[in-house]
XYZ file of C-alpha atoms in Angstrom:
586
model
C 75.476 -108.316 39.693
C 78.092 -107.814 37.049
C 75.866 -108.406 33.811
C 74.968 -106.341 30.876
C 73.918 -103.322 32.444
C 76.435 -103.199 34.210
C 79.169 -103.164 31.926
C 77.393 -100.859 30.070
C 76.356 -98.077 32.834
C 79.809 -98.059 33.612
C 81.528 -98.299 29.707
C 83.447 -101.546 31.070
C 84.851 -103.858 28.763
C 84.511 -107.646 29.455
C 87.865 -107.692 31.057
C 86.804 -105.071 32.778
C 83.807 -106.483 34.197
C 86.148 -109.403 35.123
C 88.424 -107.210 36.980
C 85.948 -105.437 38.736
C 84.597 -109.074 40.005
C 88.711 -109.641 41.381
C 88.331 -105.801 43.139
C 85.231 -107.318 44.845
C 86.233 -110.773 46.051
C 89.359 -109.632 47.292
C 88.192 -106.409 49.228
C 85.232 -108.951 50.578
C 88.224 -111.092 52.228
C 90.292 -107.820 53.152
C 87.002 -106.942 55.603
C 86.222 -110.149 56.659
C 89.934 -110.663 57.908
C 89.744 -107.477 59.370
C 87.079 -108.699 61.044
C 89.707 -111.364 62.727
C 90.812 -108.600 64.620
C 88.124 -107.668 66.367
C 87.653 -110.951 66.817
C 91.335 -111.490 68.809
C 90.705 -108.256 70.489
C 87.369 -109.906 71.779
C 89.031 -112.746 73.151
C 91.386 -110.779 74.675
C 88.920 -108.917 76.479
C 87.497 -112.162 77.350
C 90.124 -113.979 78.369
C 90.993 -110.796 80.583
C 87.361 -111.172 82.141
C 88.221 -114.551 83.117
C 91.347 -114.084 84.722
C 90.290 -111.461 86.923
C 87.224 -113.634 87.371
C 89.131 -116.800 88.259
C 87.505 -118.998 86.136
C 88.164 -120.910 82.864
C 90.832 -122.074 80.986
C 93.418 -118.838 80.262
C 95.298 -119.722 76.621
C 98.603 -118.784 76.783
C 100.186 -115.723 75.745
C 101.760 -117.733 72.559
C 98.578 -118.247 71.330
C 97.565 -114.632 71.289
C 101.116 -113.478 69.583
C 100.537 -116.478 66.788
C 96.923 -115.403 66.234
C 98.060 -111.802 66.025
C 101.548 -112.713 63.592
C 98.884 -115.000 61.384
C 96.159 -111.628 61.348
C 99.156 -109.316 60.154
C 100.418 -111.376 57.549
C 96.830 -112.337 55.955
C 96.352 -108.419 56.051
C 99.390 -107.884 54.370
C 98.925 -110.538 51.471
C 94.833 -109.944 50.837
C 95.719 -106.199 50.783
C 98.477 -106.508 48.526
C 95.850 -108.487 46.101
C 93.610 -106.342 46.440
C 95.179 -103.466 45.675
C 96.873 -105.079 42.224
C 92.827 -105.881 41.657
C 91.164 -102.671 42.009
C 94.232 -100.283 40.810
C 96.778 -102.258 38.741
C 94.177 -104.122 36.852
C 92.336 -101.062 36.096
C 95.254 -98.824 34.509
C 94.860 -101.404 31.904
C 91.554 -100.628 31.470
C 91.951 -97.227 30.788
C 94.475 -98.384 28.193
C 92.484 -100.638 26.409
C 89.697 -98.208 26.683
C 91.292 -95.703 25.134
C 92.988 -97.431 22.238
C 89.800 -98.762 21.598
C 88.273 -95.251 20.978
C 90.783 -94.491 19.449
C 89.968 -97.161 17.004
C 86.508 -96.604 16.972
C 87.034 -92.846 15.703
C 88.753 -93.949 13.383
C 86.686 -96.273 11.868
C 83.627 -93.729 12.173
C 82.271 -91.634 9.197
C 83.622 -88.070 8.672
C 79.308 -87.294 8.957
C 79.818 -88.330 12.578
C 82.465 -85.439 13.293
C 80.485 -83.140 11.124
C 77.846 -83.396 14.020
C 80.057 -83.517 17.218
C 81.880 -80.824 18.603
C 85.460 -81.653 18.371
C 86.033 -80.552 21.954
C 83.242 -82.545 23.627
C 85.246 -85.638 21.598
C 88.225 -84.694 23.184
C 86.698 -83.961 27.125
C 85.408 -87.508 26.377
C 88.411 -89.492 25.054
C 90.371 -87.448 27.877
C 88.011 -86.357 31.058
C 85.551 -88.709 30.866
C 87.931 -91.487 30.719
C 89.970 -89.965 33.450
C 86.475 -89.891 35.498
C 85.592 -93.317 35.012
C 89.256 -94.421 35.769
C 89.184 -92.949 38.986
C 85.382 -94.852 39.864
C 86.729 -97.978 38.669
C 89.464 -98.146 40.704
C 88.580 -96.149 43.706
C 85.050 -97.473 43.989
C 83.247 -99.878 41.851
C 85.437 -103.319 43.565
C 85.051 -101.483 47.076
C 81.511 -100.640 46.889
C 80.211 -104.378 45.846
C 82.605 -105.799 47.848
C 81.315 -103.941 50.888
C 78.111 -104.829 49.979
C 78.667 -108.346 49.781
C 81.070 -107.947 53.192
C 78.479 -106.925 55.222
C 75.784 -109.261 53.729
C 78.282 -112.336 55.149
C 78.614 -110.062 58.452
C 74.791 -109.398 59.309
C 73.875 -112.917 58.626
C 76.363 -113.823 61.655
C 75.300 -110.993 63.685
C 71.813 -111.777 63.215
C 72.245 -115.585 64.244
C 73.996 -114.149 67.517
C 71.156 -111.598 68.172
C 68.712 -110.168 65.652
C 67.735 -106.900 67.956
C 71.158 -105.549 68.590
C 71.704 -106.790 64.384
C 68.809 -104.217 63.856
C 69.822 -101.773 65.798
C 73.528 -102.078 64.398
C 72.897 -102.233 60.797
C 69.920 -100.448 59.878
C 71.644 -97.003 59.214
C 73.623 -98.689 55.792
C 70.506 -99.370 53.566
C 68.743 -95.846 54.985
C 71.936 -94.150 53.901
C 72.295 -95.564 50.323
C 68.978 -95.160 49.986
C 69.305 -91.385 50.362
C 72.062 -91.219 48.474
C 70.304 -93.190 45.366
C 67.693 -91.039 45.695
C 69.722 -88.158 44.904
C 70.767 -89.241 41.601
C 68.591 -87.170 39.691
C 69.266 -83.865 41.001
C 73.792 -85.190 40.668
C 72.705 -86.010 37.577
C 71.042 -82.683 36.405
C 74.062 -80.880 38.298
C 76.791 -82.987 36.097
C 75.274 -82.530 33.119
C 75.619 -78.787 33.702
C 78.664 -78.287 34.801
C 79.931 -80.473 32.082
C 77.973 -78.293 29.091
C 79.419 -75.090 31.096
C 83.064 -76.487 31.303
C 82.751 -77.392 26.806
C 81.753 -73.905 27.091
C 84.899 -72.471 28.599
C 86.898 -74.909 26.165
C 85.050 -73.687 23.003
C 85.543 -69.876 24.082
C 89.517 -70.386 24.706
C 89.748 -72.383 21.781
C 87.772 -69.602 19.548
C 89.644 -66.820 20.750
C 93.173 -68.149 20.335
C 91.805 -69.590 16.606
C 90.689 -66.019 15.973
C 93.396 -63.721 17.735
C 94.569 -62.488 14.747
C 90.479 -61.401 13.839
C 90.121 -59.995 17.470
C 93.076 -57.877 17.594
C 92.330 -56.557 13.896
C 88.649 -54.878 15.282
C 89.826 -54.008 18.588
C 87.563 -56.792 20.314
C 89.532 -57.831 22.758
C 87.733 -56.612 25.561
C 84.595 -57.582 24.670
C 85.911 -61.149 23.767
C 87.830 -61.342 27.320
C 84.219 -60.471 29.117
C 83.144 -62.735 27.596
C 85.342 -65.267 28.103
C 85.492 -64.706 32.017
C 81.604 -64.946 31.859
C 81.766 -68.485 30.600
C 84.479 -69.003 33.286
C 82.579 -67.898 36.103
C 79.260 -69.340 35.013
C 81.825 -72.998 35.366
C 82.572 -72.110 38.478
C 79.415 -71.686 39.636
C 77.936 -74.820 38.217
C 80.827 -76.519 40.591
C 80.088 -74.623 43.691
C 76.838 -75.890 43.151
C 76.985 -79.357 42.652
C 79.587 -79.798 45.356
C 77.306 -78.570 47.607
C 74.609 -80.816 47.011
C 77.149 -83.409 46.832
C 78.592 -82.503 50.179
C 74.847 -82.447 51.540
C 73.987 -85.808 50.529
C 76.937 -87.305 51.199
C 77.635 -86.047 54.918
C 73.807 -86.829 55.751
C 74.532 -90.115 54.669
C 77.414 -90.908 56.563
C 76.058 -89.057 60.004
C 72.443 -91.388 59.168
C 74.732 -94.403 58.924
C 76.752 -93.540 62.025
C 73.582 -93.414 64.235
C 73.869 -97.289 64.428
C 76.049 -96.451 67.096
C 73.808 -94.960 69.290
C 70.652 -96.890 68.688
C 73.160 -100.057 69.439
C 74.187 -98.416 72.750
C 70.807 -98.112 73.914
C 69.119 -101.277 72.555
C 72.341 -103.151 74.378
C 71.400 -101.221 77.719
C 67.953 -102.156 77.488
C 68.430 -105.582 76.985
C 71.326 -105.912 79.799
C 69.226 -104.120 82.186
C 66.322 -106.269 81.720
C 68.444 -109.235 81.617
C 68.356 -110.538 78.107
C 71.815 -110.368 77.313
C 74.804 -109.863 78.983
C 77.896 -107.496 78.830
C 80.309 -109.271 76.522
C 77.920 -110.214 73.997
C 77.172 -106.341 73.820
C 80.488 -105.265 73.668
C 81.376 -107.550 70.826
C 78.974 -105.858 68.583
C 80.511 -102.344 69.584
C 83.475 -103.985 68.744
C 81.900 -104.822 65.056
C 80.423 -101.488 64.625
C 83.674 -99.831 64.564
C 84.590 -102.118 61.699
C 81.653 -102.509 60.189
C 81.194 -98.935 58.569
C 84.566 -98.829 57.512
C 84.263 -100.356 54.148
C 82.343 -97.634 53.253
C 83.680 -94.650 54.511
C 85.570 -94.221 51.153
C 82.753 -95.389 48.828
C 80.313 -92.769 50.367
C 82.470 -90.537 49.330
C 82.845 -91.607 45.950
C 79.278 -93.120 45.477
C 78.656 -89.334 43.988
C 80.854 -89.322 41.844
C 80.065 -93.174 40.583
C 76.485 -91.758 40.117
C 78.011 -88.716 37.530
C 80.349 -91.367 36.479
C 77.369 -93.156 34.772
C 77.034 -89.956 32.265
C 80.697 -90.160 31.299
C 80.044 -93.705 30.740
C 76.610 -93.197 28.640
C 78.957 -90.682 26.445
C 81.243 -93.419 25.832
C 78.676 -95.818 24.721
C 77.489 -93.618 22.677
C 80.611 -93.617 20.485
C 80.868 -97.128 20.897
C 77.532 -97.794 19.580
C 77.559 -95.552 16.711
C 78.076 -97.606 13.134
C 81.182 -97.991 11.884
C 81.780 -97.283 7.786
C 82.765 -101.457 7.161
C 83.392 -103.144 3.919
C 85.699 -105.724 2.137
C 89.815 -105.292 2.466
C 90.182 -105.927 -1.093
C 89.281 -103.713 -4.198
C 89.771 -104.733 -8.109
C 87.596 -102.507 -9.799
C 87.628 -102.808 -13.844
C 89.182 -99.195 -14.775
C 88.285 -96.186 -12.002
C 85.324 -94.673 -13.410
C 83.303 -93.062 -10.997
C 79.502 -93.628 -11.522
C 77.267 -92.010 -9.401
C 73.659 -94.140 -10.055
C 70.673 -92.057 -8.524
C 72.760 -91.196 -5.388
C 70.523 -89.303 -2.348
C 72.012 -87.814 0.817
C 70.564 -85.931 3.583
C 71.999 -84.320 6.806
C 69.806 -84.459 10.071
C 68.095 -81.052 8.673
C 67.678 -81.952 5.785
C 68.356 -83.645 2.194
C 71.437 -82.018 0.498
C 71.744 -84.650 -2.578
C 68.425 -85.637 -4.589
C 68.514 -88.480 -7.093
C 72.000 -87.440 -8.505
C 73.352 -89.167 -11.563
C 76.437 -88.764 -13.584
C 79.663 -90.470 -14.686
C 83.348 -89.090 -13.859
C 85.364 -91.626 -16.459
C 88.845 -92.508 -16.307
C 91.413 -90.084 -17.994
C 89.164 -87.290 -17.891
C 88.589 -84.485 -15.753
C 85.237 -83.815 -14.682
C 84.140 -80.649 -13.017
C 81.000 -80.131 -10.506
C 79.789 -76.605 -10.317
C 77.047 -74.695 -9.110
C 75.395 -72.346 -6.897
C 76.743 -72.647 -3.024
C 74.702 -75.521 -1.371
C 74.183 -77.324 -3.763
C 75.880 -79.887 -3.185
C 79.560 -79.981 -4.950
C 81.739 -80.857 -2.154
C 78.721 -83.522 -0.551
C 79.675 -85.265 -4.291
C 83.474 -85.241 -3.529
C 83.038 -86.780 -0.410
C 80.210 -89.103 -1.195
C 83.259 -90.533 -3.984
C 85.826 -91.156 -1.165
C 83.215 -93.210 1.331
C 83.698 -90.083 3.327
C 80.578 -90.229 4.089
C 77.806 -92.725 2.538
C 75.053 -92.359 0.510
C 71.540 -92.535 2.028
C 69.696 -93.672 -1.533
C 71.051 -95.284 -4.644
C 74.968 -96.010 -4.898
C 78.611 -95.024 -6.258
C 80.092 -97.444 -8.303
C 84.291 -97.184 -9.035
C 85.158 -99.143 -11.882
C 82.102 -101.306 -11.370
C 82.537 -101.658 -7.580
C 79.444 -101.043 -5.376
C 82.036 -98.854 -3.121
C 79.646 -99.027 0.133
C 81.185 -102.468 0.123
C 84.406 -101.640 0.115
C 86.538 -100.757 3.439
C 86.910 -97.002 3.884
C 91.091 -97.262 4.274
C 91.445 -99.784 1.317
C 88.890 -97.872 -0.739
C 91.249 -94.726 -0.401
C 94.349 -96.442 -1.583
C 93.155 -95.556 -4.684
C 92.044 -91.883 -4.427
C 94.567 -88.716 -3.924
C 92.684 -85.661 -2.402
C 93.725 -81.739 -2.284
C 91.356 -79.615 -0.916
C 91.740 -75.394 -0.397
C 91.936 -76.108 3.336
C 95.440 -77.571 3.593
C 96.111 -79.540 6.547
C 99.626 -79.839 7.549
C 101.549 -81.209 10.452
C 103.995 -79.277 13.392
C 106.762 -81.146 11.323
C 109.186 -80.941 8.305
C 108.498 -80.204 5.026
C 109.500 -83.956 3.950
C 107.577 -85.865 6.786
C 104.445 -83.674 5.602
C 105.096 -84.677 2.404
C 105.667 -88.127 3.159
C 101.993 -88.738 4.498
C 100.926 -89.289 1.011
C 103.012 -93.108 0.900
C 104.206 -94.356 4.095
C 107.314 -95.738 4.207
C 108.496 -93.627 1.215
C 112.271 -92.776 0.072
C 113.938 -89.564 0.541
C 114.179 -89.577 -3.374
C 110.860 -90.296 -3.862
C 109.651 -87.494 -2.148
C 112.324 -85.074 -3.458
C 111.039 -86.323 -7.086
C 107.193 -85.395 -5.778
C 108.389 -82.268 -4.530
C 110.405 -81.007 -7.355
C 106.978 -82.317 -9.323
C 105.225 -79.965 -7.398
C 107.473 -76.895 -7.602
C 107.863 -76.837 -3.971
C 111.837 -76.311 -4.719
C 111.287 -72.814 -5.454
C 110.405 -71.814 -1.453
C 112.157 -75.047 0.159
C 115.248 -73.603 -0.867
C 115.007 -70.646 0.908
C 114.732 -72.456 4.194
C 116.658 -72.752 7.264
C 117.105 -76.334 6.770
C 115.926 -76.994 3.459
C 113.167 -80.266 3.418
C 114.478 -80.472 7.042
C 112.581 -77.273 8.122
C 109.697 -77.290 10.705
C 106.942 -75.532 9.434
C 105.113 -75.010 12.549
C 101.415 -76.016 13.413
C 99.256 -76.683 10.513
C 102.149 -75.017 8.510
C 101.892 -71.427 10.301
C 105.601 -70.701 8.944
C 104.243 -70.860 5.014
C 102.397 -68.883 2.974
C 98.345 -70.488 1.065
C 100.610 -71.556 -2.384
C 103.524 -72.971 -0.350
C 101.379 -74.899 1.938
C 99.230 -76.020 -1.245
C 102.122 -77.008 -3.220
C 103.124 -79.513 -0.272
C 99.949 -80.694 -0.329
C 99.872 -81.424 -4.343
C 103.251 -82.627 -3.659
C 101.717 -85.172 -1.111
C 98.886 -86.236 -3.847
C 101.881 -86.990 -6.130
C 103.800 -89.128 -4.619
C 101.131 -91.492 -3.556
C 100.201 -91.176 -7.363
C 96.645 -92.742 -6.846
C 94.395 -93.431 -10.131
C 91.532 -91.115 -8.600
C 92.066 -86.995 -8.318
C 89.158 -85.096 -6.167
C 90.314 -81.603 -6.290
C 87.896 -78.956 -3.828
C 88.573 -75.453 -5.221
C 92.496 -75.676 -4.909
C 93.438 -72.431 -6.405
C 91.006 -69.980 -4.953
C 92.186 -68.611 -1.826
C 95.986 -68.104 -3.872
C 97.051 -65.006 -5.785
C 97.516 -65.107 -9.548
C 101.279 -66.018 -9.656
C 101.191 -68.815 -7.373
C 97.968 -69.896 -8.992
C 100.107 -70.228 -11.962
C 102.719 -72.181 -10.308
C 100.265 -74.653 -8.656
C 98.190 -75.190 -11.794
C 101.395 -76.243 -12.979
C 102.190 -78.794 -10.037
C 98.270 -79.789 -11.127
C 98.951 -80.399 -14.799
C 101.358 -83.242 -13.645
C 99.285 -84.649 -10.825
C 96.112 -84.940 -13.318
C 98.025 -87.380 -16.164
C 95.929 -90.163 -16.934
C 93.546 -90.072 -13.720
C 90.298 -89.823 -12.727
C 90.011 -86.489 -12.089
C 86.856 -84.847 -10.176
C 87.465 -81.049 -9.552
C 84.917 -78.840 -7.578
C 85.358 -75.268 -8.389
C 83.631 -71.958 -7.897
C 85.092 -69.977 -10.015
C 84.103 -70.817 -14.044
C 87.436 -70.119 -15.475
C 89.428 -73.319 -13.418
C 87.282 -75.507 -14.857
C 87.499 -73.839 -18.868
C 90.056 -77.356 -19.841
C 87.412 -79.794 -18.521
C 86.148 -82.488 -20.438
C 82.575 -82.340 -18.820
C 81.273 -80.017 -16.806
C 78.020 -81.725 -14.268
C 75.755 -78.110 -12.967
C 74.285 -78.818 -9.808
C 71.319 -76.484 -8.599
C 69.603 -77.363 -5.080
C 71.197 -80.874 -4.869
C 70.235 -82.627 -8.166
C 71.989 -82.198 -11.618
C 70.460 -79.995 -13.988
C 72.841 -79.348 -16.799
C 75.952 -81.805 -17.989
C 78.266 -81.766 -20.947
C 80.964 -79.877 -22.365
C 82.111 -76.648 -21.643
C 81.755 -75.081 -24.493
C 78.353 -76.872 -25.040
C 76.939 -75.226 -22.035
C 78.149 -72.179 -22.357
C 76.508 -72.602 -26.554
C 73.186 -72.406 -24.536
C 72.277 -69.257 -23.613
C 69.435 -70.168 -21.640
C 71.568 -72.375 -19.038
C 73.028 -71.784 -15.259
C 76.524 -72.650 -16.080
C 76.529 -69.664 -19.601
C 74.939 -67.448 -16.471
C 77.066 -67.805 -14.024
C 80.276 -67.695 -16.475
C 78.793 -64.610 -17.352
C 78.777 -63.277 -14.045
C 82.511 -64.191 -13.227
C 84.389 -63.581 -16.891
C 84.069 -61.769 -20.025
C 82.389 -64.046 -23.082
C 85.629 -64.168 -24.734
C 87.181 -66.221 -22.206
C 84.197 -69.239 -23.201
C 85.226 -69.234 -26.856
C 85.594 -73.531 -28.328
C 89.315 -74.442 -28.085
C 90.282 -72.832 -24.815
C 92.479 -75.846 -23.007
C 94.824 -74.076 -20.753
C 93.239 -74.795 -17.680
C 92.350 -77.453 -15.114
């Protein structure tokens, strides 16, 4: 019952699995002693019978209070374990379940995120866990447990009388069988709602990304229809699938409940034609009323652990996704960056095509080329960002696909145009580049970086919050912390992505400086767009259409006037700029 499948229609781990086995034995003994009660209140009624009858041997009123104390406190002690089964051992679950995913992003490759939207990751990690919490420990230990409660039950009834058995318990199986059959169309209905409700999250999330955008060209209006479009369309979706819910559901439970009346009059039938008498018909009205119980709640959840199972199959899917894996050590010889007849493709296509080149240590190597064809693929092919589909990146030697992602980038620094910084102070966003760094060491990085110049002028100095993703800066200020970042971690590989062109001339200046510094010694691979960044380069690799068509020195490029890179210097800067000898840039 609890196998593979199982665990994996519901995203269970195995201790999971093992508490959902606990749930189910201990709600099976909560209804079979509640089941004791009926069965004191029978011989109650019984012993009643008798005395008015005369007859028999009447136990004593003693008997009846001890039977009663004994029912009350084996309620009280199988409820208590069952509840500590079905909820207490589940909020672990959700826990471990979500520090697991937690761990499983993070060991995924950046191409995973690069096909996911980020806020279907986060309704997962957050709603769908939240879904599945609520079925584990509201109905998965109930529901089997019933199951196997009423099993235990009919087997009795039927060895007391197989007709009024029938007639009792043939409603349960006709109403989970109608509610089974409806998973297709709760299925279709959750899988709607759910794309509507990502829907509403991307167009809140879009609009408050792009207020600034939206208030500029006076779309506000159109935006807000818009948005309460999306919103209604949700709501809709909801309506909907509660309804059909709601329609299932109740025909379930009023199928089920007919047991009651086809026991009534199979019981009359039989008394009136003598088969069975009274008593033996009113103790299976007595078991009907406790027989349905155990699933009054799981028919109303049973929905929901049917929509649960798409929650479940979106966990699994992260879960079974491969993780980037490799060695925890790394000794290359030196930190040259080979790439050997490197391929790469996307789901639509092939971006990289039999790419070859070396980046060597103490040099600074630039990529450059038209857009698309592949610059910033290279950078992050380097870092294991993502990894290769044909042919392989060596560092210093080292076959990096066998290298662990986090110990591979020990050794690489990265600063990209699109800073990322946290809602934090200017030295804790420095301080991601070495954990566990000194104050000194990252005032040393800082003042490296010229990020004195602005800090100064703070409320509270390095102490300053900065605000999310560093709304309180301006592009060189933010970029400057980043370089300053890079620097302090001081790592023997550079990958630079265009870091100067979204900044105005004077704080290029200023953070070409901060570069100067950072580049000493390295590996250094830039990516630029514009020609006249990458003038001081020692080699400059062309890419066209995801394969390398030119490579060499600046100045021997730009000596052929036939080639893409002397074109599209052309294009950007006057001829003089190109002339041999002109160092004064990274």
């Amino acid at each position: 019952m609890f196998g593979r499948n199982f665990k994996r229609k519901y995203a269970l781990t195995d201790r999971g699995v093992k508490n959902t086995r606990k749930g189910a034995f201990w709600t099976v003994v909560v209804n079979l002693i509640s089941m004791m009660g009926v069965g004191i209140l029978y011989m109650l009624v019984e012993t009643l019978m008798h005395t008015l009858g005369g007859s028999g041997t009447v136990p004593s009123v003693w008997f009846f209070m001890g039977l009663t104390a004994a029912f009350i406190v084996l309620s009280l002690i199988t409820h208590i374990q069952q509840y500590q089964a079905t909820y207490g051992l589940v909020y672990n679950e959700v826990r471990d379940t979500r520090l697991s995913l937690a761990e499983r992003l993070r060991r995924l490759p950046l191409g995973y995120f690069g096909k996911r939207d980020l806020a279907d990751l986060t309704e997962t990690v957050m709603g769908d866990v939240n879904r599945l919490e609520h079925v584990w420990s509201h109905c998965l230990g109930y529901l089997y447990g019933a199951y196997i409660s009423t099993a235990i039950i009919a087997v009795v009834l039927f060895v007391y009388d197989w007709r009024l058995a029938l007639a009792c318990l043939w409603g349960v199986p006709a109403a989970f069988l109608l509610l089974f059959g409806s998973r297709r169309a709760e299925k279709r209905n959750s899988e709607k709602a759910k794309a509507k409700a990502l829907m509403v999250s991307d167009g809140i999330q879009e609009s408050i990304e792009n207020v600034r955008e939206i208030r500029a060209t006076n779309q506000e209006e159109r935006y807000l229809r818009g948005l309460y479009a999306k919103i209604d369309d949700h709501e809709k979706a909801l309506r909907h699938g509660e309804l059909v819910t709601g329609l299932f559901v109740n025909g379930a439970s009023v199928i089920m409940r007919l047991g009651v009346a086809t026991t009534i009059l199979t019981g009359a039938t039989l008394i009136l034609s003598g088969q069975i008498d009274f008593m033996l018909m009113f103790l299976f009205l007595l078991i009907i009323t406790r027989i349905y119980a155990p699933f009054d709640q799981s028919l109303a959840l049973i929905a929901e652990m049917l929509v649960s199972q798409i929650s479940a199959s979106r966990l699994t899917e992260i879960y079974e996704t491969p993780t980037a894996e490799g060695k925890c050590e790394f000794r290359p010889d030196g930190h040259d960056i080979v790439f050997d007849n490197v391929s790469f493709a996307y789901d639509e296509g092939k971006v990289l095509d039999g790419v070859s080149f070396t980046a060597k240590e103490g040099e600074v190597t630039a990529l450059v080329g038209p857009s698309g064809s592949g610059k910033s693929t290279c950078a992050r092919l380097a870092a294991r960002l993502w990894d290769v589909t044909d042919g392989c990146i060596r560092v210093g030697g080292v076959d990096i696909a066998t290298v662990d992602p986090e110990t591979l980038l020990s050794d690489y620094s990265m600063v990209f145009q699109d800073v990322v910084l946290f809602d934090d102070t200017v030295m804790e966003n420095i301080r991601l580049g070495k954990h566990g760094a000194t104050d000194e060491e990252v005032l040393t990085a800082a003042k490296a970086a010229n990020c004195d110049e602005f800090v100064s002028k703070l409320p509270q100095g390095y102490d300053t919050p900065i605000g999310e993703n560093g709304a309180k800066l301006s592009g060189g200020e933010r970029q400057r912390i980043s370089i300053a970042r890079a620097l302090l971690k001081n790592a023997p590989i550079v990958l630079l992505d265009e870091a100067t062109a979204s900044l105005d001339v004077e704080n290029e200046s200023k953070v070409q400086g901060a570069l100067s510094r950072l580049l000493a010694g390295k590996t250094v691979l830039v990516i630029a767009h514009r020609m006249r960044t990458v003038r001081s380069a020692d080699r400059i690799v062309v890419l066209k259409e995801g394969r390398v068509v030119e490579e060499g020195e600046p100045q021997e490029l730009y000596a052929n006037e036939g080639s893409l890179f002397r074109r599209m210097a052309d294009l950007q800067s006057a001829n003089a700029q190109w002339k041999v000898g002109c160092k004064s840039e990274v």
